[in-house]
Amino acid sequence: MLVDESDFPMMNMAKPQTSTSSKQSLAARRRSEFENAQRRQKVNDQQKPAGKKQLPEPTHIGNFVMMLIMKACRMIILVDTSVKIGVYLIGVMIGSIICDLFVVPRTFMADRHNVLNQYFVKLGWGWTFTFVGIYILLTSFVYCCRDVAKICQHLMRLVVGTLWWYLCTSVFMHIESTMGICTQPGHGDKAACLEAGKSWLGFDISGHVFLEIHCLLIISEEVKTFKEWKRLGEILHSEHLQDKRNLSEDEILQAQMNYKTLTPFIKVVVLILTIMLVLFEFMLLISTIYRFHTLPQKVSASFIAVICWFLSYRVLFRSGNPFPFVPVMPGYCILNFMKVS
């Protein structure tokens, strides 16, 4: 028996409604699956390390020891120079007063001919000139991108330091020779007095105190570049460095290679400078507490050393003069990796 579909109008209406509902359900299910997939992808992206970096290799025991040594060196050598100046000046004053009021126990360090005094302090500027010079040469070779003229600008700071050392010690000797008297009348100058076997009583500004503080402040200023050395490495490997710093691709590649090659040697020099700084501070204490000079002689030497530092690192070097062989502040370069004020 055939049934005429026209006799059942409700059945004809139900078919399209069921089909539409099924399509809507399918679309909603697909949309939900797509959103879930996006959500899972987002979670996976967050869990992945940025920049597709590989896991770091296990730290070698030698590298770990070197990290500890560099950490200790930073704590010692990177103390703010202004703080050190205050400690040195106050320490010389207090130590000199204690020396005048009390008898300090005599040790082998009270002998002028002890090993540290003969081979370290008396040759102090030679040691400082050598190792600070090596440090400046290695570091500026990296951040100046092998520009010889700019490297010379940084090395010229040691020339200025040498001039201060030679000028001040010469003036000290002249003052002692002219502003003094012999213990026996009739000898007008120091040479004649000493030749006669007598003592010359002059205003002998302490050359040891001056030299020790002079070297300490120069070391403290020059190693400031090491504080930002890691940041320099990050800048050298940053994107768009060529456009930001107006450097050629070859200059950047050379700087990156020099940074990687010379950094271990720079760390060794920093370790040596840290040891020198500790020795200079120890010898400054010895020069202060023992009666090699009077309080005015030691205090005046301290202030003269600080004045030389101020004229150099706070006046002359801050000019940022672009001309060759005119010294500039440590770290001054096109890479601008540290604050040079």
PDB file of N, CA and C in Angstrom, residues 249-302:
ATOM      1  N   GLU A 249      79.417  44.050  10.030  1.00  0.00           N
ATOM      2  CA  GLU A 249      79.255  42.657  10.442  1.00  0.00           C
ATOM      3  C   GLU A 249      80.589  42.041  10.832  1.00  0.00           C
ATOM      4  N   ASP A 250      81.659  42.405  10.124  1.00  0.00           N
ATOM      5  CA  ASP A 250      82.979  41.878  10.443  1.00  0.00           C
ATOM      6  C   ASP A 250      83.451  42.357  11.816  1.00  0.00           C
ATOM      7  N   GLU A 251      83.197  43.632  12.142  1.00  0.00           N
ATOM      8  CA  GLU A 251      83.582  44.166  13.455  1.00  0.00           C
ATOM      9  C   GLU A 251      82.852  43.435  14.579  1.00  0.00           C
ATOM     10  N   ILE A 252      81.578  43.143  14.371  1.00  0.00           N
ATOM     11  CA  ILE A 252      80.798  42.445  15.392  1.00  0.00           C
ATOM     12  C   ILE A 252      81.306  41.021  15.591  1.00  0.00           C
ATOM     13  N   LEU A 253      81.575  40.334  14.489  1.00  0.00           N
ATOM     14  CA  LEU A 253      82.082  38.962  14.589  1.00  0.00           C
ATOM     15  C   LEU A 253      83.442  38.921  15.269  1.00  0.00           C
ATOM     16  N   GLN A 254      84.298  39.869  14.940  1.00  0.00           N
ATOM     17  CA  GLN A 254      85.612  39.926  15.581  1.00  0.00           C
ATOM     18  C   GLN A 254      85.484  40.209  17.071  1.00  0.00           C
ATOM     19  N   ALA A 255      84.583  41.129  17.441  1.00  0.00           N
ATOM     20  CA  ALA A 255      84.376  41.457  18.855  1.00  0.00           C
ATOM     21  C   ALA A 255      83.839  40.248  19.617  1.00  0.00           C
ATOM     22  N   GLN A 256      82.923  39.500  19.010  1.00  0.00           N
ATOM     23  CA  GLN A 256      82.391  38.294  19.651  1.00  0.00           C
ATOM     24  C   GLN A 256      83.488  37.253  19.862  1.00  0.00           C
ATOM     25  N   MET A 257      84.324  37.069  18.860  1.00  0.00           N
ATOM     26  CA  MET A 257      85.410  36.102  18.970  1.00  0.00           C
ATOM     27  C   MET A 257      86.430  36.545  20.012  1.00  0.00           C
ATOM     28  N   ASN A 258      86.776  37.830  20.024  1.00  0.00           N
ATOM     29  CA  ASN A 258      87.731  38.341  21.008  1.00  0.00           C
ATOM     30  C   ASN A 258      87.188  38.235  22.427  1.00  0.00           C
ATOM     31  N   TYR A 259      85.895  38.488  22.576  1.00  0.00           N
ATOM     32  CA  TYR A 259      85.268  38.380  23.899  1.00  0.00           C
ATOM     33  C   TYR A 259      85.399  36.957  24.435  1.00  0.00           C
ATOM     34  N   LYS A 260      85.099  35.983  23.593  1.00  0.00           N
ATOM     35  CA  LYS A 260      85.162  34.585  24.015  1.00  0.00           C
ATOM     36  C   LYS A 260      86.595  34.149  24.288  1.00  0.00           C
ATOM     37  N   THR A 261      87.527  34.606  23.468  1.00  0.00           N
ATOM     38  CA  THR A 261      88.922  34.176  23.589  1.00  0.00           C
ATOM     39  C   THR A 261      89.636  34.831  24.764  1.00  0.00           C
ATOM     40  N   LEU A 262      89.402  36.132  24.974  1.00  0.00           N
ATOM     41  CA  LEU A 262      90.182  36.888  25.952  1.00  0.00           C
ATOM     42  C   LEU A 262      89.582  36.894  27.354  1.00  0.00           C
ATOM     43  N   THR A 263      88.310  36.565  27.501  1.00  0.00           N
ATOM     44  CA  THR A 263      87.677  36.615  28.825  1.00  0.00           C
ATOM     45  C   THR A 263      88.395  35.755  29.870  1.00  0.00           C
ATOM     46  N   PRO A 264      88.826  34.514  29.559  1.00  0.00           N
ATOM     47  CA  PRO A 264      89.568  33.745  30.575  1.00  0.00           C
ATOM     48  C   PRO A 264      90.850  34.439  31.025  1.00  0.00           C
ATOM     49  N   PHE A 265      91.583  35.065  30.106  1.00  0.00           N
ATOM     50  CA  PHE A 265      92.806  35.780  30.467  1.00  0.00           C
ATOM     51  C   PHE A 265      92.480  37.026  31.305  1.00  0.00           C
ATOM     52  N   ILE A 266      91.387  37.693  30.977  1.00  0.00           N
ATOM     53  CA  ILE A 266      90.968  38.869  31.748  1.00  0.00           C
ATOM     54  C   ILE A 266      90.640  38.478  33.185  1.00  0.00           C
ATOM     55  N   LYS A 267      90.011  37.326  33.368  1.00  0.00           N
ATOM     56  CA  LYS A 267      89.687  36.868  34.718  1.00  0.00           C
ATOM     57  C   LYS A 267      90.955  36.594  35.527  1.00  0.00           C
ATOM     58  N   VAL A 268      91.966  36.039  34.886  1.00  0.00           N
ATOM     59  CA  VAL A 268      93.238  35.788  35.576  1.00  0.00           C
ATOM     60  C   VAL A 268      93.871  37.109  36.011  1.00  0.00           C
ATOM     61  N   VAL A 269      93.842  38.121  35.131  1.00  0.00           N
ATOM     62  CA  VAL A 269      94.407  39.426  35.476  1.00  0.00           C
ATOM     63  C   VAL A 269      93.610  40.066  36.614  1.00  0.00           C
ATOM     64  N   VAL A 270      92.277  39.906  36.601  1.00  0.00           N
ATOM     65  CA  VAL A 270      91.447  40.432  37.694  1.00  0.00           C
ATOM     66  C   VAL A 270      91.834  39.780  39.016  1.00  0.00           C
ATOM     67  N   LEU A 271      92.114  38.481  38.994  1.00  0.00           N
ATOM     68  CA  LEU A 271      92.549  37.791  40.211  1.00  0.00           C
ATOM     69  C   LEU A 271      93.864  38.367  40.717  1.00  0.00           C
ATOM     70  N   ILE A 272      94.806  38.622  39.817  1.00  0.00           N
ATOM     71  CA  ILE A 272      96.095  39.204  40.210  1.00  0.00           C
ATOM     72  C   ILE A 272      95.892  40.602  40.781  1.00  0.00           C
ATOM     73  N   LEU A 273      95.046  41.409  40.148  1.00  0.00           N
ATOM     74  CA  LEU A 273      94.789  42.765  40.645  1.00  0.00           C
ATOM     75  C   LEU A 273      94.105  42.741  42.004  1.00  0.00           C
ATOM     76  N   THR A 274      93.260  41.744  42.233  1.00  0.00           N
ATOM     77  CA  THR A 274      92.620  41.618  43.549  1.00  0.00           C
ATOM     78  C   THR A 274      93.655  41.326  44.625  1.00  0.00           C
ATOM     79  N   ILE A 275      94.587  40.424  44.332  1.00  0.00           N
ATOM     80  CA  ILE A 275      95.663  40.120  45.290  1.00  0.00           C
ATOM     81  C   ILE A 275      96.513  41.363  45.541  1.00  0.00           C
ATOM     82  N   MET A 276      96.827  42.110  44.482  1.00  0.00           N
ATOM     83  CA  MET A 276      97.593  43.340  44.641  1.00  0.00           C
ATOM     84  C   MET A 276      96.849  44.351  45.498  1.00  0.00           C
ATOM     85  N   LEU A 277      95.553  44.466  45.288  1.00  0.00           N
ATOM     86  CA  LEU A 277      94.763  45.420  46.075  1.00  0.00           C
ATOM     87  C   LEU A 277      94.795  45.069  47.559  1.00  0.00           C
ATOM     88  N   VAL A 278      94.654  43.777  47.872  1.00  0.00           N
ATOM     89  CA  VAL A 278      94.701  43.345  49.278  1.00  0.00           C
ATOM     90  C   VAL A 278      96.076  43.631  49.883  1.00  0.00           C
ATOM     91  N   LEU A 279      97.142  43.378  49.126  1.00  0.00           N
ATOM     92  CA  LEU A 279      98.494  43.637  49.618  1.00  0.00           C
ATOM     93  C   LEU A 279      98.737  45.125  49.829  1.00  0.00           C
ATOM     94  N   PHE A 280      98.264  45.958  48.899  1.00  0.00           N
ATOM     95  CA  PHE A 280      98.423  47.404  49.055  1.00  0.00           C
ATOM     96  C   PHE A 280      97.677  47.912  50.283  1.00  0.00           C
ATOM     97  N   GLU A 281      96.482  47.385  50.521  1.00  0.00           N
ATOM     98  CA  GLU A 281      95.727  47.813  51.701  1.00  0.00           C
ATOM     99  C   GLU A 281      96.421  47.354  52.987  1.00  0.00           C
ATOM    100  N   PHE A 282      96.985  46.158  52.968  1.00  0.00           N
ATOM    101  CA  PHE A 282      97.723  45.678  54.139  1.00  0.00           C
ATOM    102  C   PHE A 282      98.958  46.543  54.391  1.00  0.00           C
ATOM    103  N   MET A 283      99.689  46.880  53.340  1.00  0.00           N
ATOM    104  CA  MET A 283     100.883  47.706  53.503  1.00  0.00           C
ATOM    105  C   MET A 283     100.530  49.139  53.879  1.00  0.00           C
ATOM    106  N   LEU A 284      99.367  49.613  53.452  1.00  0.00           N
ATOM    107  CA  LEU A 284      98.909  50.938  53.894  1.00  0.00           C
ATOM    108  C   LEU A 284      98.669  50.936  55.401  1.00  0.00           C
ATOM    109  N   LEU A 285      98.104  49.848  55.897  1.00  0.00           N
ATOM    110  CA  LEU A 285      97.918  49.721  57.345  1.00  0.00           C
ATOM    111  C   LEU A 285      99.258  49.715  58.063  1.00  0.00           C
ATOM    112  N   ILE A 286     100.235  48.989  57.529  1.00  0.00           N
ATOM    113  CA  ILE A 286     101.561  48.936  58.145  1.00  0.00           C
ATOM    114  C   ILE A 286     102.223  50.317  58.118  1.00  0.00           C
ATOM    115  N   SER A 287     102.115  51.009  56.989  1.00  0.00           N
ATOM    116  CA  SER A 287     102.714  52.346  56.875  1.00  0.00           C
ATOM    117  C   SER A 287     102.069  53.344  57.826  1.00  0.00           C
ATOM    118  N   THR A 288     100.821  53.066  58.201  1.00  0.00           N
ATOM    119  CA  THR A 288     100.088  53.995  59.063  1.00  0.00           C
ATOM    120  C   THR A 288     100.383  53.771  60.535  1.00  0.00           C
ATOM    121  N   ILE A 289     100.423  52.513  60.969  1.00  0.00           N
ATOM    122  CA  ILE A 289     100.510  52.249  62.410  1.00  0.00           C
ATOM    123  C   ILE A 289     101.942  52.281  62.935  1.00  0.00           C
ATOM    124  N   TYR A 290     102.935  52.181  62.041  1.00  0.00           N
ATOM    125  CA  TYR A 290     104.315  52.259  62.507  1.00  0.00           C
ATOM    126  C   TYR A 290     104.874  53.655  62.254  1.00  0.00           C
ATOM    127  N   ARG A 291     105.823  54.061  63.075  1.00  0.00           N
ATOM    128  CA  ARG A 291     106.293  55.450  63.083  1.00  0.00           C
ATOM    129  C   ARG A 291     107.376  55.702  62.028  1.00  0.00           C
ATOM    130  N   PHE A 292     106.999  55.455  60.790  1.00  0.00           N
ATOM    131  CA  PHE A 292     107.910  55.812  59.713  1.00  0.00           C
ATOM    132  C   PHE A 292     107.799  57.302  59.384  1.00  0.00           C
ATOM    133  N   HIS A 293     106.595  57.872  59.614  1.00  0.00           N
ATOM    134  CA  HIS A 293     106.334  59.280  59.359  1.00  0.00           C
ATOM    135  C   HIS A 293     105.388  59.808  60.431  1.00  0.00           C
ATOM    136  N   THR A 294     105.307  61.126  60.523  1.00  0.00           N
ATOM    137  CA  THR A 294     104.405  61.751  61.473  1.00  0.00           C
ATOM    138  C   THR A 294     102.994  61.811  60.904  1.00  0.00           C
ATOM    139  N   LEU A 295     102.042  62.130  61.771  1.00  0.00           N
ATOM    140  CA  LEU A 295     100.644  62.199  61.339  1.00  0.00           C
ATOM    141  C   LEU A 295     100.447  63.210  60.208  1.00  0.00           C
ATOM    142  N   PRO A 296     100.949  64.458  60.302  1.00  0.00           N
ATOM    143  CA  PRO A 296     100.757  65.409  59.187  1.00  0.00           C
ATOM    144  C   PRO A 296     101.378  64.917  57.874  1.00  0.00           C
ATOM    145  N   GLN A 297     102.493  64.225  57.952  1.00  0.00           N
ATOM    146  CA  GLN A 297     103.138  63.736  56.738  1.00  0.00           C
ATOM    147  C   GLN A 297     102.313  62.642  56.061  1.00  0.00           C
ATOM    148  N   LYS A 298     101.709  61.777  56.855  1.00  0.00           N
ATOM    149  CA  LYS A 298     100.890  60.704  56.287  1.00  0.00           C
ATOM    150  C   LYS A 298      99.543  61.223  55.793  1.00  0.00           C
ATOM    151  N   VAL A 299      98.931  62.106  56.538  1.00  0.00           N
ATOM    152  CA  VAL A 299      97.628  62.642  56.137  1.00  0.00           C
ATOM    153  C   VAL A 299      97.756  63.490  54.875  1.00  0.00           C
ATOM    154  N   SER A 300      98.785  64.327  54.803  1.00  0.00           N
ATOM    155  CA  SER A 300      98.988  65.151  53.608  1.00  0.00           C
ATOM    156  C   SER A 300      99.227  64.271  52.379  1.00  0.00           C
ATOM    157  N   ALA A 301      99.972  63.170  52.518  1.00  0.00           N
ATOM    158  CA  ALA A 301     100.195  62.244  51.407  1.00  0.00           C
ATOM    159  C   ALA A 301      98.884  61.614  50.950  1.00  0.00           C
ATOM    160  N   SER A 302      98.017  61.298  51.913  1.00  0.00           N
ATOM    161  CA  SER A 302      96.717  60.699  51.575  1.00  0.00           C
ATOM    162  C   SER A 302      95.866  61.660  50.758  1.00  0.00           C
TER     163      SER A 302
END
